[in-house]
Amino acid sequence: MFNFEKTLETILYISAECQDLYKILKIIYFSDIIHLKKYGRFITDDNYIAMENGPVPSGAYNIIKMVRDDFPFNHNYKKIVDASLKAVNRTSIQPLRRFNEKVLSKSELDAIDLAIKENIGLTFNELKKG
């Protein structure tokens, strides 16, 4: 079952290093793959949808759409998202607070850190191929 809180904190953690929305979503994808291979489970329990530019975690994408006001959102979630993230433009966001360290485990942070390290410097086309 999709974990909104863990997904939001994952986005916050990644956005401290990278504000590009496409990269954030791809880093979440690769983090989940890394964590699944090593520990047998995803980090956010998100559902992945096939899109033109590769698989996308749908719950994380909906959070991004809330930040951009592109999504018919639940008002309770919208308040939480608005207090956490700000749209800079259509393709990037800015964290408004630090991630909550109590929400993500060490193994999850390790997987995210590895995915950031391996993917942050890649171009759009390189990420799309990945």
PDB file of N, CA and C in Angstrom, residues 3-89:
ATOM      1  N   ASN A   3       2.676   4.608   0.618  1.00  0.00           N
ATOM      2  CA  ASN A   3       2.946   5.313   1.862  1.00  0.00           C
ATOM      3  C   ASN A   3       3.228   6.782   1.553  1.00  0.00           C
ATOM      4  N   PHE A   4       2.199   7.635   1.711  1.00  0.00           N
ATOM      5  CA  PHE A   4       2.318   9.062   1.400  1.00  0.00           C
ATOM      6  C   PHE A   4       3.440   9.710   2.198  1.00  0.00           C
ATOM      7  N   GLU A   5       3.471   9.468   3.504  1.00  0.00           N
ATOM      8  CA  GLU A   5       4.469  10.125   4.360  1.00  0.00           C
ATOM      9  C   GLU A   5       5.894   9.749   3.946  1.00  0.00           C
ATOM     10  N   LYS A   6       6.128   8.478   3.720  1.00  0.00           N
ATOM     11  CA  LYS A   6       7.472   8.025   3.345  1.00  0.00           C
ATOM     12  C   LYS A   6       7.854   8.576   1.970  1.00  0.00           C
ATOM     13  N   THR A   7       6.901   8.653   1.073  1.00  0.00           N
ATOM     14  CA  THR A   7       7.177   9.195  -0.256  1.00  0.00           C
ATOM     15  C   THR A   7       7.513  10.672  -0.180  1.00  0.00           C
ATOM     16  N   LEU A   8       6.743  11.429   0.580  1.00  0.00           N
ATOM     17  CA  LEU A   8       7.026  12.857   0.738  1.00  0.00           C
ATOM     18  C   LEU A   8       8.415  13.068   1.348  1.00  0.00           C
ATOM     19  N   GLU A   9       8.751  12.301   2.367  1.00  0.00           N
ATOM     20  CA  GLU A   9      10.060  12.445   3.002  1.00  0.00           C
ATOM     21  C   GLU A   9      11.185  12.029   2.047  1.00  0.00           C
ATOM     22  N   THR A  10      10.930  11.044   1.205  1.00  0.00           N
ATOM     23  CA  THR A  10      11.909  10.640   0.194  1.00  0.00           C
ATOM     24  C   THR A  10      12.130  11.772  -0.803  1.00  0.00           C
ATOM     25  N   ILE A  11      11.054  12.397  -1.255  1.00  0.00           N
ATOM     26  CA  ILE A  11      11.174  13.532  -2.173  1.00  0.00           C
ATOM     27  C   ILE A  11      11.953  14.665  -1.502  1.00  0.00           C
ATOM     28  N   LEU A  12      11.650  14.948  -0.243  1.00  0.00           N
ATOM     29  CA  LEU A  12      12.379  15.992   0.480  1.00  0.00           C
ATOM     30  C   LEU A  12      13.866  15.667   0.594  1.00  0.00           C
ATOM     31  N   TYR A  13      14.168  14.419   0.908  1.00  0.00           N
ATOM     32  CA  TYR A  13      15.563  13.999   1.047  1.00  0.00           C
ATOM     33  C   TYR A  13      16.308  14.184  -0.278  1.00  0.00           C
ATOM     34  N   ILE A  14      15.723  13.722  -1.355  1.00  0.00           N
ATOM     35  CA  ILE A  14      16.362  13.829  -2.669  1.00  0.00           C
ATOM     36  C   ILE A  14      16.456  15.288  -3.112  1.00  0.00           C
ATOM     37  N   SER A  15      15.404  16.072  -2.867  1.00  0.00           N
ATOM     38  CA  SER A  15      15.387  17.456  -3.347  1.00  0.00           C
ATOM     39  C   SER A  15      16.399  18.357  -2.641  1.00  0.00           C
ATOM     40  N   ALA A  16      16.963  17.898  -1.532  1.00  0.00           N
ATOM     41  CA  ALA A  16      18.054  18.648  -0.899  1.00  0.00           C
ATOM     42  C   ALA A  16      19.310  18.600  -1.778  1.00  0.00           C
ATOM     43  N   GLU A  17      19.404  17.557  -2.617  1.00  0.00           N
ATOM     44  CA  GLU A  17      20.554  17.381  -3.525  1.00  0.00           C
ATOM     45  C   GLU A  17      20.225  17.752  -4.966  1.00  0.00           C
ATOM     46  N   CYS A  18      18.983  17.545  -5.346  1.00  0.00           N
ATOM     47  CA  CYS A  18      18.580  17.693  -6.743  1.00  0.00           C
ATOM     48  C   CYS A  18      17.142  18.205  -6.794  1.00  0.00           C
ATOM     49  N   GLN A  19      16.901  19.269  -7.513  1.00  0.00           N
ATOM     50  CA  GLN A  19      15.561  19.846  -7.581  1.00  0.00           C
ATOM     51  C   GLN A  19      14.830  19.522  -8.887  1.00  0.00           C
ATOM     52  N   ASP A  20      15.498  18.864  -9.820  1.00  0.00           N
ATOM     53  CA  ASP A  20      14.901  18.510 -11.103  1.00  0.00           C
ATOM     54  C   ASP A  20      13.865  17.396 -10.905  1.00  0.00           C
ATOM     55  N   LEU A  21      12.627  17.662 -11.314  1.00  0.00           N
ATOM     56  CA  LEU A  21      11.530  16.724 -11.070  1.00  0.00           C
ATOM     57  C   LEU A  21      11.730  15.371 -11.740  1.00  0.00           C
ATOM     58  N   TYR A  22      12.191  15.366 -12.972  1.00  0.00           N
ATOM     59  CA  TYR A  22      12.406  14.102 -13.670  1.00  0.00           C
ATOM     60  C   TYR A  22      13.453  13.276 -12.939  1.00  0.00           C
ATOM     61  N   LYS A  23      14.545  13.909 -12.555  1.00  0.00           N
ATOM     62  CA  LYS A  23      15.599  13.188 -11.836  1.00  0.00           C
ATOM     63  C   LYS A  23      15.102  12.673 -10.489  1.00  0.00           C
ATOM     64  N   ILE A  24      14.307  13.466  -9.792  1.00  0.00           N
ATOM     65  CA  ILE A  24      13.773  13.027  -8.500  1.00  0.00           C
ATOM     66  C   ILE A  24      12.954  11.746  -8.679  1.00  0.00           C
ATOM     67  N   LEU A  25      12.066  11.739  -9.661  1.00  0.00           N
ATOM     68  CA  LEU A  25      11.233  10.560  -9.894  1.00  0.00           C
ATOM     69  C   LEU A  25      12.066   9.355 -10.316  1.00  0.00           C
ATOM     70  N   LYS A  26      13.089   9.568 -11.146  1.00  0.00           N
ATOM     71  CA  LYS A  26      13.952   8.465 -11.559  1.00  0.00           C
ATOM     72  C   LYS A  26      14.798   7.968 -10.387  1.00  0.00           C
ATOM     73  N   ILE A  27      15.261   8.868  -9.531  1.00  0.00           N
ATOM     74  CA  ILE A  27      16.044   8.459  -8.366  1.00  0.00           C
ATOM     75  C   ILE A  27      15.178   7.637  -7.417  1.00  0.00           C
ATOM     76  N   ILE A  28      13.919   8.001  -7.266  1.00  0.00           N
ATOM     77  CA  ILE A  28      13.004   7.189  -6.454  1.00  0.00           C
ATOM     78  C   ILE A  28      12.887   5.789  -7.064  1.00  0.00           C
ATOM     79  N   TYR A  29      12.722   5.726  -8.371  1.00  0.00           N
ATOM     80  CA  TYR A  29      12.624   4.439  -9.063  1.00  0.00           C
ATOM     81  C   TYR A  29      13.871   3.587  -8.804  1.00  0.00           C
ATOM     82  N   PHE A  30      15.047   4.164  -9.031  1.00  0.00           N
ATOM     83  CA  PHE A  30      16.281   3.408  -8.837  1.00  0.00           C
ATOM     84  C   PHE A  30      16.505   3.054  -7.368  1.00  0.00           C
ATOM     85  N   SER A  31      16.102   3.930  -6.461  1.00  0.00           N
ATOM     86  CA  SER A  31      16.196   3.631  -5.023  1.00  0.00           C
ATOM     87  C   SER A  31      15.357   2.414  -4.682  1.00  0.00           C
ATOM     88  N   ASP A  32      14.144   2.376  -5.223  1.00  0.00           N
ATOM     89  CA  ASP A  32      13.267   1.230  -4.980  1.00  0.00           C
ATOM     90  C   ASP A  32      13.873  -0.063  -5.532  1.00  0.00           C
ATOM     91  N   ILE A  33      14.457   0.003  -6.722  1.00  0.00           N
ATOM     92  CA  ILE A  33      15.076  -1.186  -7.323  1.00  0.00           C
ATOM     93  C   ILE A  33      16.243  -1.662  -6.453  1.00  0.00           C
ATOM     94  N   ILE A  34      17.095  -0.730  -6.027  1.00  0.00           N
ATOM     95  CA  ILE A  34      18.242  -1.068  -5.172  1.00  0.00           C
ATOM     96  C   ILE A  34      17.761  -1.718  -3.877  1.00  0.00           C
ATOM     97  N   HIS A  35      16.762  -1.102  -3.246  1.00  0.00           N
ATOM     98  CA  HIS A  35      16.265  -1.605  -1.961  1.00  0.00           C
ATOM     99  C   HIS A  35      15.552  -2.952  -2.138  1.00  0.00           C
ATOM    100  N   LEU A  36      14.817  -3.097  -3.217  1.00  0.00           N
ATOM    101  CA  LEU A  36      14.128  -4.356  -3.493  1.00  0.00           C
ATOM    102  C   LEU A  36      15.134  -5.503  -3.669  1.00  0.00           C
ATOM    103  N   LYS A  37      16.188  -5.253  -4.423  1.00  0.00           N
ATOM    104  CA  LYS A  37      17.193  -6.297  -4.656  1.00  0.00           C
ATOM    105  C   LYS A  37      17.886  -6.709  -3.364  1.00  0.00           C
ATOM    106  N   LYS A  38      18.167  -5.743  -2.498  1.00  0.00           N
ATOM    107  CA  LYS A  38      18.934  -6.046  -1.287  1.00  0.00           C
ATOM    108  C   LYS A  38      18.065  -6.510  -0.116  1.00  0.00           C
ATOM    109  N   TYR A  39      16.846  -5.932   0.011  1.00  0.00           N
ATOM    110  CA  TYR A  39      16.024  -6.201   1.196  1.00  0.00           C
ATOM    111  C   TYR A  39      14.645  -6.802   0.889  1.00  0.00           C
ATOM    112  N   GLY A  40      14.320  -6.954  -0.389  1.00  0.00           N
ATOM    113  CA  GLY A  40      13.080  -7.615  -0.757  1.00  0.00           C
ATOM    114  C   GLY A  40      11.821  -6.765  -0.676  1.00  0.00           C
ATOM    115  N   ARG A  41      11.986  -5.444  -0.598  1.00  0.00           N
ATOM    116  CA  ARG A  41      10.809  -4.565  -0.569  1.00  0.00           C
ATOM    117  C   ARG A  41      11.150  -3.184  -1.102  1.00  0.00           C
ATOM    118  N   PHE A  42      10.114  -2.522  -1.604  1.00  0.00           N
ATOM    119  CA  PHE A  42      10.257  -1.131  -2.037  1.00  0.00           C
ATOM    120  C   PHE A  42      10.335  -0.210  -0.824  1.00  0.00           C
ATOM    121  N   ILE A  43      10.773   1.002  -1.037  1.00  0.00           N
ATOM    122  CA  ILE A  43      10.856   1.994   0.038  1.00  0.00           C
ATOM    123  C   ILE A  43       9.487   2.624   0.296  1.00  0.00           C
ATOM    124  N   THR A  44       8.819   3.056  -0.760  1.00  0.00           N
ATOM    125  CA  THR A  44       7.567   3.820  -0.608  1.00  0.00           C
ATOM    126  C   THR A  44       6.312   3.003  -0.890  1.00  0.00           C
ATOM    127  N   ASP A  45       6.480   1.779  -1.363  1.00  0.00           N
ATOM    128  CA  ASP A  45       5.348   0.942  -1.779  1.00  0.00           C
ATOM    129  C   ASP A  45       4.485   1.613  -2.842  1.00  0.00           C
ATOM    130  N   ASP A  46       5.131   2.416  -3.663  1.00  0.00           N
ATOM    131  CA  ASP A  46       4.439   3.124  -4.735  1.00  0.00           C
ATOM    132  C   ASP A  46       4.121   2.163  -5.876  1.00  0.00           C
ATOM    133  N   ASN A  47       3.161   2.529  -6.692  1.00  0.00           N
ATOM    134  CA  ASN A  47       2.832   1.801  -7.921  1.00  0.00           C
ATOM    135  C   ASN A  47       3.531   2.497  -9.073  1.00  0.00           C
ATOM    136  N   TYR A  48       4.092   1.717  -9.963  1.00  0.00           N
ATOM    137  CA  TYR A  48       4.796   2.286 -11.109  1.00  0.00           C
ATOM    138  C   TYR A  48       3.914   2.215 -12.347  1.00  0.00           C
ATOM    139  N   ILE A  49       3.951   3.307 -13.104  1.00  0.00           N
ATOM    140  CA  ILE A  49       3.193   3.370 -14.348  1.00  0.00           C
ATOM    141  C   ILE A  49       4.174   3.590 -15.495  1.00  0.00           C
ATOM    142  N   ALA A  50       3.896   2.928 -16.612  1.00  0.00           N
ATOM    143  CA  ALA A  50       4.730   3.096 -17.794  1.00  0.00           C
ATOM    144  C   ALA A  50       4.338   4.402 -18.473  1.00  0.00           C
ATOM    145  N   MET A  51       5.327   5.254 -18.663  1.00  0.00           N
ATOM    146  CA  MET A  51       5.101   6.517 -19.360  1.00  0.00           C
ATOM    147  C   MET A  51       6.115   6.638 -20.494  1.00  0.00           C
ATOM    148  N   GLU A  52       5.925   7.608 -21.324  1.00  0.00           N
ATOM    149  CA  GLU A  52       6.763   7.789 -22.508  1.00  0.00           C
ATOM    150  C   GLU A  52       8.257   7.831 -22.180  1.00  0.00           C
ATOM    151  N   ASN A  53       8.610   8.463 -21.062  1.00  0.00           N
ATOM    152  CA  ASN A  53      10.019   8.615 -20.706  1.00  0.00           C
ATOM    153  C   ASN A  53      10.473   7.654 -19.613  1.00  0.00           C
ATOM    154  N   GLY A  54       9.792   6.534 -19.507  1.00  0.00           N
ATOM    155  CA  GLY A  54      10.185   5.506 -18.557  1.00  0.00           C
ATOM    156  C   GLY A  54       9.207   5.348 -17.411  1.00  0.00           C
ATOM    157  N   PRO A  55       9.458   4.363 -16.543  1.00  0.00           N
ATOM    158  CA  PRO A  55       8.557   4.111 -15.411  1.00  0.00           C
ATOM    159  C   PRO A  55       8.555   5.265 -14.422  1.00  0.00           C
ATOM    160  N   VAL A  56       7.366   5.546 -13.882  1.00  0.00           N
ATOM    161  CA  VAL A  56       7.195   6.658 -12.941  1.00  0.00           C
ATOM    162  C   VAL A  56       6.432   6.159 -11.715  1.00  0.00           C
ATOM    163  N   PRO A  57       6.932   6.493 -10.510  1.00  0.00           N
ATOM    164  CA  PRO A  57       6.172   6.156  -9.302  1.00  0.00           C
ATOM    165  C   PRO A  57       4.940   7.062  -9.234  1.00  0.00           C
ATOM    166  N   SER A  58       3.755   6.463  -9.363  1.00  0.00           N
ATOM    167  CA  SER A  58       2.538   7.274  -9.535  1.00  0.00           C
ATOM    168  C   SER A  58       2.206   8.138  -8.314  1.00  0.00           C
ATOM    169  N   GLY A  59       2.375   7.615  -7.107  1.00  0.00           N
ATOM    170  CA  GLY A  59       2.085   8.416  -5.916  1.00  0.00           C
ATOM    171  C   GLY A  59       3.033   9.594  -5.788  1.00  0.00           C
ATOM    172  N   ALA A  60       4.321   9.360  -6.049  1.00  0.00           N
ATOM    173  CA  ALA A  60       5.304  10.451  -6.009  1.00  0.00           C
ATOM    174  C   ALA A  60       4.990  11.477  -7.088  1.00  0.00           C
ATOM    175  N   TYR A  61       4.592  11.000  -8.258  1.00  0.00           N
ATOM    176  CA  TYR A  61       4.228  11.913  -9.346  1.00  0.00           C
ATOM    177  C   TYR A  61       3.001  12.748  -8.959  1.00  0.00           C
ATOM    178  N   ASN A  62       2.053  12.142  -8.267  1.00  0.00           N
ATOM    179  CA  ASN A  62       0.888  12.902  -7.809  1.00  0.00           C
ATOM    180  C   ASN A  62       1.283  13.977  -6.788  1.00  0.00           C
ATOM    181  N   ILE A  63       2.249  13.676  -5.934  1.00  0.00           N
ATOM    182  CA  ILE A  63       2.739  14.686  -4.987  1.00  0.00           C
ATOM    183  C   ILE A  63       3.373  15.844  -5.752  1.00  0.00           C
ATOM    184  N   ILE A  64       4.171  15.521  -6.761  1.00  0.00           N
ATOM    185  CA  ILE A  64       4.786  16.561  -7.599  1.00  0.00           C
ATOM    186  C   ILE A  64       3.700  17.398  -8.269  1.00  0.00           C
ATOM    187  N   LYS A  65       2.657  16.742  -8.768  1.00  0.00           N
ATOM    188  CA  LYS A  65       1.562  17.478  -9.409  1.00  0.00           C
ATOM    189  C   LYS A  65       0.837  18.366  -8.400  1.00  0.00           C
ATOM    190  N   MET A  66       0.745  17.929  -7.144  1.00  0.00           N
ATOM    191  CA  MET A  66       0.152  18.789  -6.103  1.00  0.00           C
ATOM    192  C   MET A  66       0.985  20.043  -5.903  1.00  0.00           C
ATOM    193  N   VAL A  67       2.299  19.881  -5.889  1.00  0.00           N
ATOM    194  CA  VAL A  67       3.199  21.031  -5.717  1.00  0.00           C
ATOM    195  C   VAL A  67       2.969  22.023  -6.851  1.00  0.00           C
ATOM    196  N   ARG A  68       2.765  21.518  -8.053  1.00  0.00           N
ATOM    197  CA  ARG A  68       2.562  22.380  -9.226  1.00  0.00           C
ATOM    198  C   ARG A  68       1.102  22.786  -9.421  1.00  0.00           C
ATOM    199  N   ASP A  69       0.221  22.375  -8.517  1.00  0.00           N
ATOM    200  CA  ASP A  69      -1.220  22.642  -8.625  1.00  0.00           C
ATOM    201  C   ASP A  69      -1.827  22.058  -9.900  1.00  0.00           C
ATOM    202  N   ASP A  70      -1.346  20.888 -10.302  1.00  0.00           N
ATOM    203  CA  ASP A  70      -1.824  20.205 -11.506  1.00  0.00           C
ATOM    204  C   ASP A  70      -2.704  18.998 -11.194  1.00  0.00           C
ATOM    205  N   PHE A  71      -3.109  18.839  -9.958  1.00  0.00           N
ATOM    206  CA  PHE A  71      -3.748  17.588  -9.557  1.00  0.00           C
ATOM    207  C   PHE A  71      -4.966  17.894  -8.694  1.00  0.00           C
ATOM    208  N   PRO A  72      -6.094  17.219  -8.950  1.00  0.00           N
ATOM    209  CA  PRO A  72      -7.247  17.380  -8.052  1.00  0.00           C
ATOM    210  C   PRO A  72      -6.922  16.689  -6.727  1.00  0.00           C
ATOM    211  N   PHE A  73      -6.452  17.467  -5.799  1.00  0.00           N
ATOM    212  CA  PHE A  73      -5.841  16.945  -4.583  1.00  0.00           C
ATOM    213  C   PHE A  73      -6.793  16.865  -3.404  1.00  0.00           C
ATOM    214  N   ASN A  74      -6.413  16.018  -2.480  1.00  0.00           N
ATOM    215  CA  ASN A  74      -7.039  15.937  -1.165  1.00  0.00           C
ATOM    216  C   ASN A  74      -6.517  17.128  -0.363  1.00  0.00           C
ATOM    217  N   HIS A  75      -7.395  17.935   0.198  1.00  0.00           N
ATOM    218  CA  HIS A  75      -6.975  19.158   0.879  1.00  0.00           C
ATOM    219  C   HIS A  75      -6.041  18.905   2.059  1.00  0.00           C
ATOM    220  N   ASN A  76      -6.220  17.807   2.773  1.00  0.00           N
ATOM    221  CA  ASN A  76      -5.311  17.502   3.879  1.00  0.00           C
ATOM    222  C   ASN A  76      -3.900  17.231   3.368  1.00  0.00           C
ATOM    223  N   TYR A  77      -3.785  16.450   2.297  1.00  0.00           N
ATOM    224  CA  TYR A  77      -2.479  16.190   1.708  1.00  0.00           C
ATOM    225  C   TYR A  77      -1.891  17.470   1.121  1.00  0.00           C
ATOM    226  N   LYS A  78      -2.717  18.285   0.488  1.00  0.00           N
ATOM    227  CA  LYS A  78      -2.236  19.516  -0.141  1.00  0.00           C
ATOM    228  C   LYS A  78      -1.606  20.436   0.901  1.00  0.00           C
ATOM    229  N   LYS A  79      -2.200  20.551   2.069  1.00  0.00           N
ATOM    230  CA  LYS A  79      -1.636  21.388   3.132  1.00  0.00           C
ATOM    231  C   LYS A  79      -0.265  20.882   3.556  1.00  0.00           C
ATOM    232  N   ILE A  80      -0.126  19.583   3.687  1.00  0.00           N
ATOM    233  CA  ILE A  80       1.152  18.980   4.077  1.00  0.00           C
ATOM    234  C   ILE A  80       2.203  19.211   2.986  1.00  0.00           C
ATOM    235  N   VAL A  81       1.815  19.003   1.748  1.00  0.00           N
ATOM    236  CA  VAL A  81       2.734  19.193   0.627  1.00  0.00           C
ATOM    237  C   VAL A  81       3.144  20.661   0.520  1.00  0.00           C
ATOM    238  N   ASP A  82       2.190  21.574   0.622  1.00  0.00           N
ATOM    239  CA  ASP A  82       2.502  23.001   0.510  1.00  0.00           C
ATOM    240  C   ASP A  82       3.423  23.496   1.622  1.00  0.00           C
ATOM    241  N   ALA A  83       3.392  22.860   2.772  1.00  0.00           N
ATOM    242  CA  ALA A  83       4.287  23.234   3.868  1.00  0.00           C
ATOM    243  C   ALA A  83       5.671  22.609   3.698  1.00  0.00           C
ATOM    244  N   SER A  84       5.815  21.717   2.720  1.00  0.00           N
ATOM    245  CA  SER A  84       7.058  20.969   2.553  1.00  0.00           C
ATOM    246  C   SER A  84       7.839  21.300   1.283  1.00  0.00           C
ATOM    247  N   LEU A  85       7.119  21.567   0.201  1.00  0.00           N
ATOM    248  CA  LEU A  85       7.749  21.749  -1.102  1.00  0.00           C
ATOM    249  C   LEU A  85       7.149  22.932  -1.844  1.00  0.00           C
ATOM    250  N   LYS A  86       7.966  23.543  -2.678  1.00  0.00           N
ATOM    251  CA  LYS A  86       7.510  24.689  -3.478  1.00  0.00           C
ATOM    252  C   LYS A  86       7.953  24.479  -4.920  1.00  0.00           C
ATOM    253  N   ALA A  87       7.049  24.749  -5.853  1.00  0.00           N
ATOM    254  CA  ALA A  87       7.406  24.678  -7.270  1.00  0.00           C
ATOM    255  C   ALA A  87       8.241  25.902  -7.624  1.00  0.00           C
ATOM    256  N   VAL A  88       9.384  25.665  -8.247  1.00  0.00           N
ATOM    257  CA  VAL A  88      10.217  26.762  -8.741  1.00  0.00           C
ATOM    258  C   VAL A  88       9.744  27.113 -10.142  1.00  0.00           C
ATOM    259  N   ASN A  89       9.485  26.085 -10.932  1.00  0.00           N
ATOM    260  CA  ASN A  89       8.906  26.218 -12.270  1.00  0.00           C
ATOM    261  C   ASN A  89       8.274  24.869 -12.610  1.00  0.00           C
TER     262      ASN A  89
END
